[in-house]
CSV table of C-alpha atoms and ligand atoms in Angstrom, one decimal:
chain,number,residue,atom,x,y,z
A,1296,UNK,CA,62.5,-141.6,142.0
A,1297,UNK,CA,58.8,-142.4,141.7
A,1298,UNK,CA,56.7,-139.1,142.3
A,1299,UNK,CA,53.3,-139.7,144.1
A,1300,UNK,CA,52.5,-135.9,145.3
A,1301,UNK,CA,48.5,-135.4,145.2
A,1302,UNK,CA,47.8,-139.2,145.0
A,1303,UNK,CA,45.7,-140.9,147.3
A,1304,UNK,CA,46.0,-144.7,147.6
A,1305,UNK,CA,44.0,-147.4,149.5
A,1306,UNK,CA,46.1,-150.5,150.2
A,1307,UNK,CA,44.4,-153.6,151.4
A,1308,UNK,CA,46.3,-156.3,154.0
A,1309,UNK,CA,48.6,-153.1,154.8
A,1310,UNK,CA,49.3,-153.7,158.3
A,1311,UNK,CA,52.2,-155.8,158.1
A,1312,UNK,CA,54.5,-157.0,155.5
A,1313,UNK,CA,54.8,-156.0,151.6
A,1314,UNK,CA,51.5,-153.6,152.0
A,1315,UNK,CA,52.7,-152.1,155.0
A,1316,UNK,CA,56.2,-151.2,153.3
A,1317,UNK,CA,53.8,-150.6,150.2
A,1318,UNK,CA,52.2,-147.8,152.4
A,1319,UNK,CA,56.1,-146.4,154.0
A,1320,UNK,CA,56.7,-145.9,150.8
A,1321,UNK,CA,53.8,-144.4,149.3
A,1322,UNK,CA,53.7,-141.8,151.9
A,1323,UNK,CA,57.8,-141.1,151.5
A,1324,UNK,CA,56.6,-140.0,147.9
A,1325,UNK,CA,53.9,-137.9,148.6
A,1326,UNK,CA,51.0,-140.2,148.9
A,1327,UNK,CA,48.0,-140.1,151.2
A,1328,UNK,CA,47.3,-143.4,152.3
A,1329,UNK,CA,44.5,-145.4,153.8
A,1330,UNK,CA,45.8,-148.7,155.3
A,1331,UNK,CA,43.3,-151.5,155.8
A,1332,UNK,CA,43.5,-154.9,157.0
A,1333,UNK,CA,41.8,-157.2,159.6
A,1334,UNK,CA,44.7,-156.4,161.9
A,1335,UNK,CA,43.8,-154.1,163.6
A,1336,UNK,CA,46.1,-152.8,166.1
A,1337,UNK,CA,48.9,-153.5,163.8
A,1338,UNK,CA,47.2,-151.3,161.4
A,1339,UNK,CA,46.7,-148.6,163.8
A,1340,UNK,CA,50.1,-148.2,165.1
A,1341,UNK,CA,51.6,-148.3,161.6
A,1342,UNK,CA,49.3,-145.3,160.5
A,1343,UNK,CA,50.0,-143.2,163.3
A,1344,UNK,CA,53.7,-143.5,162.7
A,1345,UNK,CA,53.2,-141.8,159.0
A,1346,UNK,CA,51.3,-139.5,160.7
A,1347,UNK,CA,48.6,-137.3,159.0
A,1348,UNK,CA,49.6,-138.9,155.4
A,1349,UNK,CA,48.0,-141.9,156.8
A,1350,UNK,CA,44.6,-143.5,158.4
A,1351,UNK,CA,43.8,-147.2,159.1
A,1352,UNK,CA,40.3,-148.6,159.0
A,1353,UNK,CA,39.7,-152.0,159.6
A,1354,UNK,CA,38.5,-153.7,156.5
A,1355,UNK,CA,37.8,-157.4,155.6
A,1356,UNK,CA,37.9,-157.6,152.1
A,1357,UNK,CA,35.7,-160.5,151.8
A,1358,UNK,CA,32.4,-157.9,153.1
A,1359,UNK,CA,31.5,-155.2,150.2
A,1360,UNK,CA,30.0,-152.8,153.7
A,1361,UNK,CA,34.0,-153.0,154.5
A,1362,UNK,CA,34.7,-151.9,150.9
A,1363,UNK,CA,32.4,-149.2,151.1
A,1364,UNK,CA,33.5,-147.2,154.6
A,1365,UNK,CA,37.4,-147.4,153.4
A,1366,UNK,CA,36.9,-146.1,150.3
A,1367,UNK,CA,34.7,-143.6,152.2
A,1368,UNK,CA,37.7,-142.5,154.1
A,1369,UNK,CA,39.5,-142.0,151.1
A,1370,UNK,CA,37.1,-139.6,149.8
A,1371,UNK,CA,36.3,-138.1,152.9
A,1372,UNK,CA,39.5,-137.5,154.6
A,1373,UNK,CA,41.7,-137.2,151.7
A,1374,UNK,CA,39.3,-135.9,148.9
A,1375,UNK,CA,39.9,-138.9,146.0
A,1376,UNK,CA,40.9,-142.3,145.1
A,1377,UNK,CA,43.3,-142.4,142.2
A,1378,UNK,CA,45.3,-145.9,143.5
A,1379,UNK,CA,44.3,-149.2,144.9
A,1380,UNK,CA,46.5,-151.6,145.9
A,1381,UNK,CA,45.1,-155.0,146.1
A,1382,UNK,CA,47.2,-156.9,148.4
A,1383,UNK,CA,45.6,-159.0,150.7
A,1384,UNK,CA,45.7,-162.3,151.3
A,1385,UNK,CA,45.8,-165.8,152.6
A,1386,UNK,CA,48.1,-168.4,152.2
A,1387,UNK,CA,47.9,-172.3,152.4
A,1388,UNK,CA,50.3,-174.7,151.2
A,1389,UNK,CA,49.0,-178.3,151.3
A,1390,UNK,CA,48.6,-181.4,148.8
A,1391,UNK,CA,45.2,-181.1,146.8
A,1392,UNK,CA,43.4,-184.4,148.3
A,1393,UNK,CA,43.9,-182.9,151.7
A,1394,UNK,CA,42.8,-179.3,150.6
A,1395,UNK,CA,38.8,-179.5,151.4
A,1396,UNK,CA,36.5,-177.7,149.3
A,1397,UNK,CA,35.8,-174.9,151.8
A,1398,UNK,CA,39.3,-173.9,152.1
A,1399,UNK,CA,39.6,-173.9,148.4
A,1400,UNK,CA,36.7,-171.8,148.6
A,1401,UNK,CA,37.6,-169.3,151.6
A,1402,UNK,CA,41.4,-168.9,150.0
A,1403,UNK,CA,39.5,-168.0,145.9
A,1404,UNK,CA,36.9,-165.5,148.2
A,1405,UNK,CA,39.8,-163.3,149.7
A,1406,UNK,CA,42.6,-163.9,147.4
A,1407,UNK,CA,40.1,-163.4,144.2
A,1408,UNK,CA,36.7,-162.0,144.9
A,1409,UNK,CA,38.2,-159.4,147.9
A,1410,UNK,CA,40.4,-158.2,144.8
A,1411,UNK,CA,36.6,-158.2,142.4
A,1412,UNK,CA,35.2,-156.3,144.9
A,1413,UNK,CA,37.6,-153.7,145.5
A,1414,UNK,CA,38.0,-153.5,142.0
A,1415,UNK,CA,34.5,-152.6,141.6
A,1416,UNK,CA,34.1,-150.4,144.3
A,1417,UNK,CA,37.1,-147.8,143.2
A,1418,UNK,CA,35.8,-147.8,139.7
A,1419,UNK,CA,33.0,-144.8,140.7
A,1420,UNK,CA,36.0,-143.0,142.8
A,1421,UNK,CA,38.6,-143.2,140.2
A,1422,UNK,CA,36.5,-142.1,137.4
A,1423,UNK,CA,35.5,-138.9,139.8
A,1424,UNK,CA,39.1,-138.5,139.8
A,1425,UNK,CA,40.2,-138.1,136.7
A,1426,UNK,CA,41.4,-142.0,136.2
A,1427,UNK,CA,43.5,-144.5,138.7
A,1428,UNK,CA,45.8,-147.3,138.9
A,1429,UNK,CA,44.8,-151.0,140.2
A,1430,UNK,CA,47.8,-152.9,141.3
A,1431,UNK,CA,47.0,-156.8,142.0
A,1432,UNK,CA,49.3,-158.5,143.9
A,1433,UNK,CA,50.0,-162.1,142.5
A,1434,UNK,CA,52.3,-164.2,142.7
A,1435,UNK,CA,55.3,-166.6,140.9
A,1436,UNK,CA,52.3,-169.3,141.9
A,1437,UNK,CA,50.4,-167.0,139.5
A,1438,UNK,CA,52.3,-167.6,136.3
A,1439,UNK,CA,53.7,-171.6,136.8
A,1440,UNK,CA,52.4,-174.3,138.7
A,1441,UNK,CA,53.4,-174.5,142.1
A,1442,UNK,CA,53.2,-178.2,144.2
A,1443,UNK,CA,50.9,-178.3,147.1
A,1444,UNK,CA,49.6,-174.7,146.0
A,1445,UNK,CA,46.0,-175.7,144.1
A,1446,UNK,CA,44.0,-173.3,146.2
A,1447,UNK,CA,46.6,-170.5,146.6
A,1448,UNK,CA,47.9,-170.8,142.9
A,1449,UNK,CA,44.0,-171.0,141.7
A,1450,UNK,CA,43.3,-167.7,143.6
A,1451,UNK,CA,46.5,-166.1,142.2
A,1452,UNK,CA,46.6,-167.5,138.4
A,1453,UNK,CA,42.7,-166.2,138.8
A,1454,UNK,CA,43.6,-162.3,139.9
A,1455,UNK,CA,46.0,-162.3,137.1
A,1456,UNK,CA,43.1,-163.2,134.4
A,1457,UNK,CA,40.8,-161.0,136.3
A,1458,UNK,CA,43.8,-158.0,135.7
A,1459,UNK,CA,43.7,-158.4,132.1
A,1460,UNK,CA,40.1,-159.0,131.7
A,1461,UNK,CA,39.7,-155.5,133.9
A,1462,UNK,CA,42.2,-153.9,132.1
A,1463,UNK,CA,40.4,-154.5,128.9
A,1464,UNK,CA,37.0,-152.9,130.5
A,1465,UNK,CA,38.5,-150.1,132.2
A,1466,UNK,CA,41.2,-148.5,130.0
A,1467,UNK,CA,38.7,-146.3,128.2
A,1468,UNK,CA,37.8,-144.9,131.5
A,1469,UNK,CA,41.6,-144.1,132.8
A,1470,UNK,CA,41.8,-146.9,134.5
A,1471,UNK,CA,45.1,-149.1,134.5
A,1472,UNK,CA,45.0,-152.5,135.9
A,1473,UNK,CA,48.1,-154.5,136.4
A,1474,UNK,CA,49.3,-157.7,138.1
A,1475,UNK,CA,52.7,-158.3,140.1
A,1476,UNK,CA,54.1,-161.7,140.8
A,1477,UNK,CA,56.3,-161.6,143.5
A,1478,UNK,CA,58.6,-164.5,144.4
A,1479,UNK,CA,59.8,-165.4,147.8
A,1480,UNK,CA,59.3,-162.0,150.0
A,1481,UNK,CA,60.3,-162.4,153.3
A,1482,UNK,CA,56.9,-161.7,155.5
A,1483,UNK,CA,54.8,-163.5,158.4
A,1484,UNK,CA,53.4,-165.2,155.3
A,1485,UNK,CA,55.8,-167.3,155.2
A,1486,UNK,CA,58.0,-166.9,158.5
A,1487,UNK,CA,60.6,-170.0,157.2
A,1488,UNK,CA,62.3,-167.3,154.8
A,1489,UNK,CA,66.0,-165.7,155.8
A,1490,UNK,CA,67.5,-162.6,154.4
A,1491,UNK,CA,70.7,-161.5,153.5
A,1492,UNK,CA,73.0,-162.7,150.8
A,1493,UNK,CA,73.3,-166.3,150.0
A,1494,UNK,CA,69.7,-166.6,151.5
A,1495,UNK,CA,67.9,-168.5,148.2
A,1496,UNK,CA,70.6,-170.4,146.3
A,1497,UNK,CA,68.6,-171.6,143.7
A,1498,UNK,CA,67.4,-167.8,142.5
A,1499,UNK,CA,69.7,-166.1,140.1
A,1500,UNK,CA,70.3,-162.9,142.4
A,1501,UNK,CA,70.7,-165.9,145.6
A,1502,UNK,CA,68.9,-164.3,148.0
A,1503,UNK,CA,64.9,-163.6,149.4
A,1504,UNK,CA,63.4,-160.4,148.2
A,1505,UNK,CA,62.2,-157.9,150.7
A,1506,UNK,CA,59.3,-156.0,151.0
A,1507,UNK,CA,60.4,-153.0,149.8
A,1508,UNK,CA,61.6,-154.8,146.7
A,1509,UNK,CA,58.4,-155.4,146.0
A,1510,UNK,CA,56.8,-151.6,147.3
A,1511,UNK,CA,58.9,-150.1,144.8
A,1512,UNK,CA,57.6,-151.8,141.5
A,1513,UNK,CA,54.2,-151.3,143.3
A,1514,UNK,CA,55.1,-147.9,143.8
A,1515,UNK,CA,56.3,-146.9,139.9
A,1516,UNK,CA,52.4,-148.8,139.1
A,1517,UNK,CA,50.4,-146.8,141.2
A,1518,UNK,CA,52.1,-143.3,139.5
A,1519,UNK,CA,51.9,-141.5,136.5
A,1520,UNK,CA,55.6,-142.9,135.3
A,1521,UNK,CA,53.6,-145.6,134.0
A,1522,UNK,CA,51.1,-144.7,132.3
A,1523,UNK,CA,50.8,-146.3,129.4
A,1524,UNK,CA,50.8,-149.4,131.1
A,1525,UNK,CA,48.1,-151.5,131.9
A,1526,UNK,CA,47.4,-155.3,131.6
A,1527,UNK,CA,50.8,-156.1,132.3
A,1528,UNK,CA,51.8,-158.8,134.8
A,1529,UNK,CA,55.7,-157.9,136.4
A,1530,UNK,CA,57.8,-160.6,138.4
A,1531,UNK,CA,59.4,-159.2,141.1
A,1532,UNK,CA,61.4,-162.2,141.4
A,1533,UNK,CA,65.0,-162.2,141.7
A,1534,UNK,CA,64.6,-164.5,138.4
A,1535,UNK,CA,62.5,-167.0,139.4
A,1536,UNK,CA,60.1,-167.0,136.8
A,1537,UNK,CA,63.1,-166.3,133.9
A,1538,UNK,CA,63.9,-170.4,134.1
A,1539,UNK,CA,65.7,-173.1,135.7
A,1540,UNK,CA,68.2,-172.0,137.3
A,1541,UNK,CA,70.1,-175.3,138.2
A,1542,UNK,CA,69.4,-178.0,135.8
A,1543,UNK,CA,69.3,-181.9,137.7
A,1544,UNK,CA,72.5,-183.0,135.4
A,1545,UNK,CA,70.9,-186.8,135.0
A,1546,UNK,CA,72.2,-187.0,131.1
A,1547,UNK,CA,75.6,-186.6,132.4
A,1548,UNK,CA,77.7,-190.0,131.3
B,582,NAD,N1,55.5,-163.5,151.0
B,582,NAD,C1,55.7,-164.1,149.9
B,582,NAD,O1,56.7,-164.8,149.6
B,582,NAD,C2,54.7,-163.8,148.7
B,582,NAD,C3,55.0,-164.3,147.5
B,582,NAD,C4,54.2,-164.0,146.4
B,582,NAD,C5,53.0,-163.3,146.6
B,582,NAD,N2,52.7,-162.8,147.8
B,582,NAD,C6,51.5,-162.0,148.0
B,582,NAD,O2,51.9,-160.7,148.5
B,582,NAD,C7,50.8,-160.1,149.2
B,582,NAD,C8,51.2,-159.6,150.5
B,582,NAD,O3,51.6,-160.7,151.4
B,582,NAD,P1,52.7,-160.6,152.5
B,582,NAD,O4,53.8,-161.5,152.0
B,582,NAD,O5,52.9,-159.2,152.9
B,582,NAD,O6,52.0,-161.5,153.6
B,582,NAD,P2,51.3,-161.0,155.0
B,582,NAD,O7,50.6,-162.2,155.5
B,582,NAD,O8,52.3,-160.4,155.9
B,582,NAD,O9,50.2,-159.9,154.6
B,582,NAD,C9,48.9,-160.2,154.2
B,582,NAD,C10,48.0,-159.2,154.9
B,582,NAD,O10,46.7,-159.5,154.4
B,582,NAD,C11,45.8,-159.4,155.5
B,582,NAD,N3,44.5,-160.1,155.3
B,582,NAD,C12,44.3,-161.4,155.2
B,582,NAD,N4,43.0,-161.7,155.0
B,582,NAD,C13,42.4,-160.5,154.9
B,582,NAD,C14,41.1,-160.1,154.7
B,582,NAD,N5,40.0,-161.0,154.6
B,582,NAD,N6,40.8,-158.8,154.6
B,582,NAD,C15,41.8,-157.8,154.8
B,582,NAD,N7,43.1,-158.2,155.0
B,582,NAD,C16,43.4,-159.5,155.1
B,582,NAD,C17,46.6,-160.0,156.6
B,582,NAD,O11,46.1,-159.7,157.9
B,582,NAD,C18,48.0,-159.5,156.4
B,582,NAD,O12,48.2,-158.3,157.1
B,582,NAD,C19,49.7,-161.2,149.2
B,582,NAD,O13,48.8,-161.0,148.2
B,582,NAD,C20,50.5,-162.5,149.0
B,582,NAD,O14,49.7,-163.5,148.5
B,582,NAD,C21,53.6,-163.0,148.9
């Protein structure tokens, strides 16, 4: 089991979904967490059900004053930053002539520049604590092309070149940067999805990943179990991204 005693992590879009179970699970392992997100009274209520492990500040990651007063509470209430858990998002899904430039451009300012910004605003805190761990939440829309996903596939292929390209700056200063890719997570991001067994045929483990799938790769990122890793980018998938896993049979005779 992943050990996070003495860590202190700020996860971005935590009030509901993967960063919320992101921040359950953090504070089962000994984290201190400070959840942010636009959502605010979501936010709230999840941070005072972990009690004093946890505080919620609202926080658009789109506004660098935003960046500055949650890392603040980091520092200030729990005395450090050594994780940050870039997580927010937004998600369209629409053909690319009907995607107008502004919404290519609003999805590539959260999606991408929220995650520049943090990135540079925990570099100061992280170094003052001895080194850190950047997780950047991708996608499978980050590794392949996706239809009708130009602007969320841009934003996502574009945090995982801007998690290498970090990686490469920041290792000498203790700081690990890596990307995840999840694949179909049931969230409110995409409300369509069922759980349960038999719930995505066409995956090789046949069924929707859950949040805490995804929480507890996020989870062994964020610790010292890994690290020596940094530039990496991990599928958690169910298999997705390992290849076709039903093959049209058109050569069939
Ligand atoms: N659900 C999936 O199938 C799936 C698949 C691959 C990747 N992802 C990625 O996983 C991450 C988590 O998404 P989720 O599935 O939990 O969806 P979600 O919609 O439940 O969570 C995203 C959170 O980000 C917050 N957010 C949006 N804009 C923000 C902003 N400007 N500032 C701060 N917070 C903001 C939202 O309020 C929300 O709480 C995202 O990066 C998403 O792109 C999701």
């Amino acid at each position: 089991m992943v050990d996070l005693e003495g860590k202190v992590a700020l996860i971005t879009g935590g009030a509901r979904g993967q960063g919320a179970a992101e921040a359950r699970l953090f504070v089962a392992r000994g984290a201190k967490v400070v959840i942010t997100d636009v959502l605010t009274d979501e936010g709230r209520a999840l941070a005072e059900s972990l009690g004093g492990a946890a505080r919620f500040v609202r926080h658009d990651v789109t506004d660098d004053d935003d960046w500055n007063a949650a890392i603040a509470v980091a520092l200030g209430e729990f005395g450090g930053l050594h994780a940050l858990v870039n997580n927010a998002a937004i998600y369209t899904r629409k053909p690319l002539v009907d995607t107008e430039p502004e919404e290519f451009d609003r999805i590539l300012r959260v999606n991408l520049t929220g995650a520049f910004r943090g990135i540079r605003a925990a570099v100061t805190p992280m170094v003052q604590a001895g080194g850190g761990s950047i997780v950047n939440i991708s996608s499978q829309a980050g590794l392949e092309g996706l239809r009708s996903h130009s602007a969320y596939g841009s934003s996502k292929w574009g945090l995982r070149g801007l998690t290498k390209m970090a990686a490469m700056e920041l290792g000498p200063q203790g700081i690990r940067v890596n990307s995840v890719h999840p694949g179909p997570i049931a969230t409110p991001m995409i409300p369509q999805l069922t759980t349960g067994p038999g719930s995505y045929p066409t995956l090789p483990l046949q069924r929707t990943g859950l949040p805490e799938d995804v929480a507890e790769l996020v989870a062994f990122l964020a610790s010292d179990a890994a690290a020596y890793i940094t530039g990496a980018e991990v599928s958690v998938d169910g298999g997705l991204s390992a290849g076709k896993f039903f093959v049209p049979n058109v050569i069939e005779s």
